[in-house]
Tab-separated table of C-alpha atoms and ligand atoms in Angstrom:
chain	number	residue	atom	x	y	z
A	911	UNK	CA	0.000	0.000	0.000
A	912	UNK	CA	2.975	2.093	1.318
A	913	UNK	CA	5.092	2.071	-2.180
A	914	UNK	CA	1.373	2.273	-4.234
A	915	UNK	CA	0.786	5.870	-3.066
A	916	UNK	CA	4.356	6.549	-3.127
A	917	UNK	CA	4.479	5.335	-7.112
A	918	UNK	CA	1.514	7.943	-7.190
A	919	UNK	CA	3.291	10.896	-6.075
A	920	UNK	CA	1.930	10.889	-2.701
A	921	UNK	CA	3.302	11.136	0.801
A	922	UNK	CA	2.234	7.775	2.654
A	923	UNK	CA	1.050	8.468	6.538
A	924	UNK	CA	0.099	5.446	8.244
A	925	UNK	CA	-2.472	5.991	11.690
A	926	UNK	CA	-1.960	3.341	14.128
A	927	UNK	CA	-4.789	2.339	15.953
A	928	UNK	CA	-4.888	4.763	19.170
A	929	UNK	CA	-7.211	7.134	21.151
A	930	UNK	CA	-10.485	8.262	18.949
A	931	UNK	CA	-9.838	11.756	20.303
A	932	UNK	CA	-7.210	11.847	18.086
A	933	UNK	CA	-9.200	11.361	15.125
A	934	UNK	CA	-9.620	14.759	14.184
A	935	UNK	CA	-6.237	15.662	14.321
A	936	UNK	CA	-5.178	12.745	12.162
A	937	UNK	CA	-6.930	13.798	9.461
A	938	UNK	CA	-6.234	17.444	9.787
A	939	UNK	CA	-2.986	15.748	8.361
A	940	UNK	CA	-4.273	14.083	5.388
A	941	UNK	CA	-5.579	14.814	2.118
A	942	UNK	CA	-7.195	11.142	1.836
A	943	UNK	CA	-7.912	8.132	4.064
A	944	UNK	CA	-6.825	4.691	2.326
A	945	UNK	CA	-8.394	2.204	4.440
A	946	UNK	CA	-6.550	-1.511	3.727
A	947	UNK	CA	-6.723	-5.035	4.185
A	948	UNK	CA	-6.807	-7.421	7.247
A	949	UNK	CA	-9.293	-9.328	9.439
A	950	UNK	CA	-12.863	-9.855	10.291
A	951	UNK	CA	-15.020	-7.663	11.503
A	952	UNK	CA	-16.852	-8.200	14.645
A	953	UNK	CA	-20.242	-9.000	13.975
A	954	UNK	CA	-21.685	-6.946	16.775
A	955	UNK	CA	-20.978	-4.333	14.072
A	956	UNK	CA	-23.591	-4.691	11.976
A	957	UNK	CA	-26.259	-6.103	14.027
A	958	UNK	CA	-25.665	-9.692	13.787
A	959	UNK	CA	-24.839	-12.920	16.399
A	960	UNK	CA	-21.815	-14.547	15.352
A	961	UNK	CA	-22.405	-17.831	12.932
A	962	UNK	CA	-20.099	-20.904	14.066
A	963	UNK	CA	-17.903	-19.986	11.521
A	964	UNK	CA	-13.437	-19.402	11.350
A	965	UNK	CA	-12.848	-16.152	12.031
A	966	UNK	CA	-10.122	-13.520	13.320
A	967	UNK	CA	-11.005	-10.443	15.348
A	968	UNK	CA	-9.519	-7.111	15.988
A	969	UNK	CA	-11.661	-5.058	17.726
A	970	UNK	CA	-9.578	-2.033	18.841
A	971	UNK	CA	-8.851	-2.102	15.439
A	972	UNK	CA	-12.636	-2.469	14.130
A	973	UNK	CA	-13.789	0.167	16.647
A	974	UNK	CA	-11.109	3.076	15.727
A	975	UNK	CA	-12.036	2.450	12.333
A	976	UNK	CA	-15.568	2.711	12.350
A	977	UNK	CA	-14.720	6.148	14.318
A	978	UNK	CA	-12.426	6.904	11.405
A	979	UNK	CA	-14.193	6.145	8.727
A	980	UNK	CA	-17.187	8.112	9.934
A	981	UNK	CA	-15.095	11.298	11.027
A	982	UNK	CA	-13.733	10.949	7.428
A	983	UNK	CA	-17.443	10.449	6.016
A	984	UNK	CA	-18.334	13.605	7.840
A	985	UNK	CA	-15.646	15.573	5.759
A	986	UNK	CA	-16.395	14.155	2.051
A	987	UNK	CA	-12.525	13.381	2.384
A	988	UNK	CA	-11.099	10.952	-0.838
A	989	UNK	CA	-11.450	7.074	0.538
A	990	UNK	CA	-9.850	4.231	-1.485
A	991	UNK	CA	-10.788	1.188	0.325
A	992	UNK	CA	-9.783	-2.482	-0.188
A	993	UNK	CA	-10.613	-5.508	0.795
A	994	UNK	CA	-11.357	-5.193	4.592
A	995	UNK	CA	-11.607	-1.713	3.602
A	996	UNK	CA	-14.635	-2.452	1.491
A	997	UNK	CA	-16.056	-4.352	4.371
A	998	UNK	CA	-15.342	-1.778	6.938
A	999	UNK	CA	-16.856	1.208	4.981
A	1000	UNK	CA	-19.437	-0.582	3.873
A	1001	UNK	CA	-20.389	-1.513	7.518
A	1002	UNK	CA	-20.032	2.290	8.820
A	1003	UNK	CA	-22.245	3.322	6.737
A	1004	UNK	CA	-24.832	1.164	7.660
A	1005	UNK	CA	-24.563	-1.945	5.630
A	1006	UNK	CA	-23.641	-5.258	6.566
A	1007	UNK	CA	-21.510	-8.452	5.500
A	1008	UNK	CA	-21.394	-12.391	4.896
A	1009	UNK	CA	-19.753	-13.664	7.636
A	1010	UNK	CA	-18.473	-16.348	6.316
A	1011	UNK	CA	-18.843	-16.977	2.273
A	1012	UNK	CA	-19.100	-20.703	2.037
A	1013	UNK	CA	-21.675	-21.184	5.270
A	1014	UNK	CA	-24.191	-18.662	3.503
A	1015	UNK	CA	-24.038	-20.713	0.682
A	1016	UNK	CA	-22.031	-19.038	-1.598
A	1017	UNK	CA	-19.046	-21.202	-2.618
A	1018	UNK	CA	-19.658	-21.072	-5.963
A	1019	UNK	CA	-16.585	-19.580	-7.062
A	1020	UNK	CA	-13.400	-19.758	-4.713
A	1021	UNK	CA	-12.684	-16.242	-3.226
A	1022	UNK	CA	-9.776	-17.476	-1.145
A	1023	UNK	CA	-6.740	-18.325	-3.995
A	1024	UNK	CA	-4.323	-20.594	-3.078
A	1025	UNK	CA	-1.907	-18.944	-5.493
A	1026	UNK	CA	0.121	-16.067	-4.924
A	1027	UNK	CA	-1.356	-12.682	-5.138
A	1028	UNK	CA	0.166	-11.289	-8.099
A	1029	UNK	CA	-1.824	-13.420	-10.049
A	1030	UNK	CA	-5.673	-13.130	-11.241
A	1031	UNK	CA	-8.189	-15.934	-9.682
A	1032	UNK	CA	-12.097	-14.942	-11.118
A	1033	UNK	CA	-12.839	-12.363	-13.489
A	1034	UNK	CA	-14.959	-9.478	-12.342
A	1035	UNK	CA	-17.577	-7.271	-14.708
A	1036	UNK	CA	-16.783	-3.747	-14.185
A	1037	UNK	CA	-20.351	-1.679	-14.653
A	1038	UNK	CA	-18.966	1.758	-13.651
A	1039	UNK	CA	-17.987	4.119	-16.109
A	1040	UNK	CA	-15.191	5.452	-14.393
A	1041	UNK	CA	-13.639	2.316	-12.966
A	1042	UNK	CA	-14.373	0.459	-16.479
A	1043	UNK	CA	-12.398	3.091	-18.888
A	1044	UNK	CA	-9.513	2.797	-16.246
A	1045	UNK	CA	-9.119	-1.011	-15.922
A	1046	UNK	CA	-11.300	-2.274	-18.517
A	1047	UNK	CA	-14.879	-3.768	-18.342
A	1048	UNK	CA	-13.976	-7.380	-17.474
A	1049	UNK	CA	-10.822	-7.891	-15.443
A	1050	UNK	CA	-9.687	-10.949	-14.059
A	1051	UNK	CA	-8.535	-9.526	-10.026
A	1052	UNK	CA	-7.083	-11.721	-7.036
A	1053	UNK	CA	-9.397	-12.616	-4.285
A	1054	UNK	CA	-8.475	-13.403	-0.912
A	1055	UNK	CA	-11.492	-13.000	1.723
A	1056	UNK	CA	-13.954	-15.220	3.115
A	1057	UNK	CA	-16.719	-12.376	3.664
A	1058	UNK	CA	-18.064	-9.643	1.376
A	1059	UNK	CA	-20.769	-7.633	1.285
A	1060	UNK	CA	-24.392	-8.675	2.455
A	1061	UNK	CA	-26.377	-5.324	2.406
A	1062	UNK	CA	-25.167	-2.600	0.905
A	1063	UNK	CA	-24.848	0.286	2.483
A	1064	UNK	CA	-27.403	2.816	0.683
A	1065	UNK	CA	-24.901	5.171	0.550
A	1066	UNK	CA	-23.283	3.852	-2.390
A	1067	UNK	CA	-23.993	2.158	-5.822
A	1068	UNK	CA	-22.239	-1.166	-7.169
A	1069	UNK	CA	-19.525	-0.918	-9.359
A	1070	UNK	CA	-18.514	-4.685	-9.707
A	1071	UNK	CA	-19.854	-8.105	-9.462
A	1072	UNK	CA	-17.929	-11.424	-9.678
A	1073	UNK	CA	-20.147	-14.073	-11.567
A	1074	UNK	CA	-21.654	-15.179	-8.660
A	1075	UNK	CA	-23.182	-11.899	-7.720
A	1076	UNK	CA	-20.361	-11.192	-4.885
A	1077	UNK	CA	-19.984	-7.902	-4.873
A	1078	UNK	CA	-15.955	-6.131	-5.944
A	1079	UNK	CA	-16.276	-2.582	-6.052
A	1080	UNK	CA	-18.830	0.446	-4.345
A	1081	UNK	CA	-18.266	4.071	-5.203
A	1082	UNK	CA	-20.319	6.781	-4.179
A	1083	UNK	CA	-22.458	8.992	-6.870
A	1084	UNK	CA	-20.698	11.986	-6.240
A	1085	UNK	CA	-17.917	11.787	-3.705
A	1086	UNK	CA	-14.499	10.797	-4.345
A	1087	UNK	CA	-15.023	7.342	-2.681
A	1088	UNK	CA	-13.739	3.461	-4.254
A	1089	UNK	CA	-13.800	0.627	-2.588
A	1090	UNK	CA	-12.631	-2.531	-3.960
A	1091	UNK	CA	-12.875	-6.099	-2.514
A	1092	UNK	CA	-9.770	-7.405	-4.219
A	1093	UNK	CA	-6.174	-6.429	-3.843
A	1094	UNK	CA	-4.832	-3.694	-6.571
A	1095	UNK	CA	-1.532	-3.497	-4.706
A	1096	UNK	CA	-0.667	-7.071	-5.253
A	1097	UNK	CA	-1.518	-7.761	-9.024
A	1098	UNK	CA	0.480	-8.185	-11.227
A	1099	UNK	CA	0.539	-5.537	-13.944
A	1100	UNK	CA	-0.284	-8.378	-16.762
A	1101	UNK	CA	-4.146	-7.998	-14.872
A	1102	UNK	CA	-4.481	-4.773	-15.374
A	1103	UNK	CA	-3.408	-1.110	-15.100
A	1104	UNK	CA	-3.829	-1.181	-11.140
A	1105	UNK	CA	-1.293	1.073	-10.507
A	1106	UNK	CA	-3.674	3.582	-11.701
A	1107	UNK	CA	-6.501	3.260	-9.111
A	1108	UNK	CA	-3.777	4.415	-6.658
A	1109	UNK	CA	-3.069	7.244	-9.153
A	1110	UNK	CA	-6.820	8.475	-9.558
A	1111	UNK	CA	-6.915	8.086	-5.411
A	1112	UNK	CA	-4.011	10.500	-4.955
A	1113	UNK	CA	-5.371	13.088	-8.123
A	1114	UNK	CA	-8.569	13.231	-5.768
A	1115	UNK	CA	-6.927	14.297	-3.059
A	1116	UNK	CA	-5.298	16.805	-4.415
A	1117	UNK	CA	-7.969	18.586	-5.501
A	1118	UNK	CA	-8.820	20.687	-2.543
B	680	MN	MN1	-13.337	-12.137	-4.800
């Protein structure tokens, strides 16, 4: 993520996880929140018991982020989010997520590749205009997760669907926000352009 922006011309700040009063100031610093990959979300989150299903936790981590994400919400800041990401800001603003992939039934396709993550695993149809002209209509992207999204946060529209209906990209109508469910920093450049998602994600923010 790091050398992505840093390829884009931008100065990479990473936030560790730490008081929520500090929130503000953090992004007093920033010209755009890039919200990355990781673990689970706690279920509590989005209004759900847990399922008996694998999972791994960080909540000091989930709860700052929901703080963040909102306080950054609140601001119309630029937010490129991925994987987790996706998840996480899908989740603030009021959506929810399959806890587990395969136990709701959807193991149609596998979204957790064996293979390294430079390479492609399932294709992905690209209906946004925006996203499409950059990376082309039908990509093949890397998938490594286990949830997705369940309800979509009415905030924001689709962008991508894998050809089981999981969804792989949001955006907002009008606000510079992207979130994708697979991993642009990893691919190899033979899948795509990726490079420039982190390029469009830095022009954002520096329009002020
Ligand atoms: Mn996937």
């Amino acid at each position: 993520y790091v050398r992505a922006i840093e390829m884009a011309g931008g100065l990479p700040l990473l936030i560790p996880v730490c008081g929520e009063e500090l929130i503000e100031d953090y992004l007093d610093s920033i010209d755009g929140l890039l919200l990355t990959g990781g673990d689970d979300f706690l279920p509590e989150l989005f209004g759900e018991l847990p399922e008996p299903v694998e999972c791994e936790f960080e909540p000091e981590r989930d709860h700052f982020e929901m703080a963040l994400i909102r306080a950054a919400w609140e601001r119309k800041m630029p937010i490129l989010a991925i994987c987790r990401g996706i998840q996480g800001l899908n989740i603030a603003l009021d959506g929810s997520i399959y806890q587990d992939l395969a136990y709701a039934g959807l193991d149609r396709i596998e979204h957790r590749q064996r293979e390294d993550m430079k390479l492609g695993s399932h294709p992905i149809h690209i209906s946004d205009d925006h996203l499409s002209e950059l990376l082309g209509a039908d990509i093949v992207v890397n998938s490594s997760h286990h949830q997705a999204i369940k309800r979509l946060s009415p905030e924001f529209a689709t962008a991508a669907v894998a050809p089981d209906g999981i969804i792989e990209a949001i955006e907002h109508e009008s606000l510079p926000i992207y979130a994708v469910q697979f991993h642009p920093e990893a691919l190899s450049h033979k899948y795509g352009e990726m490079q420039d998602i982190f390029n469009v994600f830095i022009k954002m923010c520096e329009v002020k």
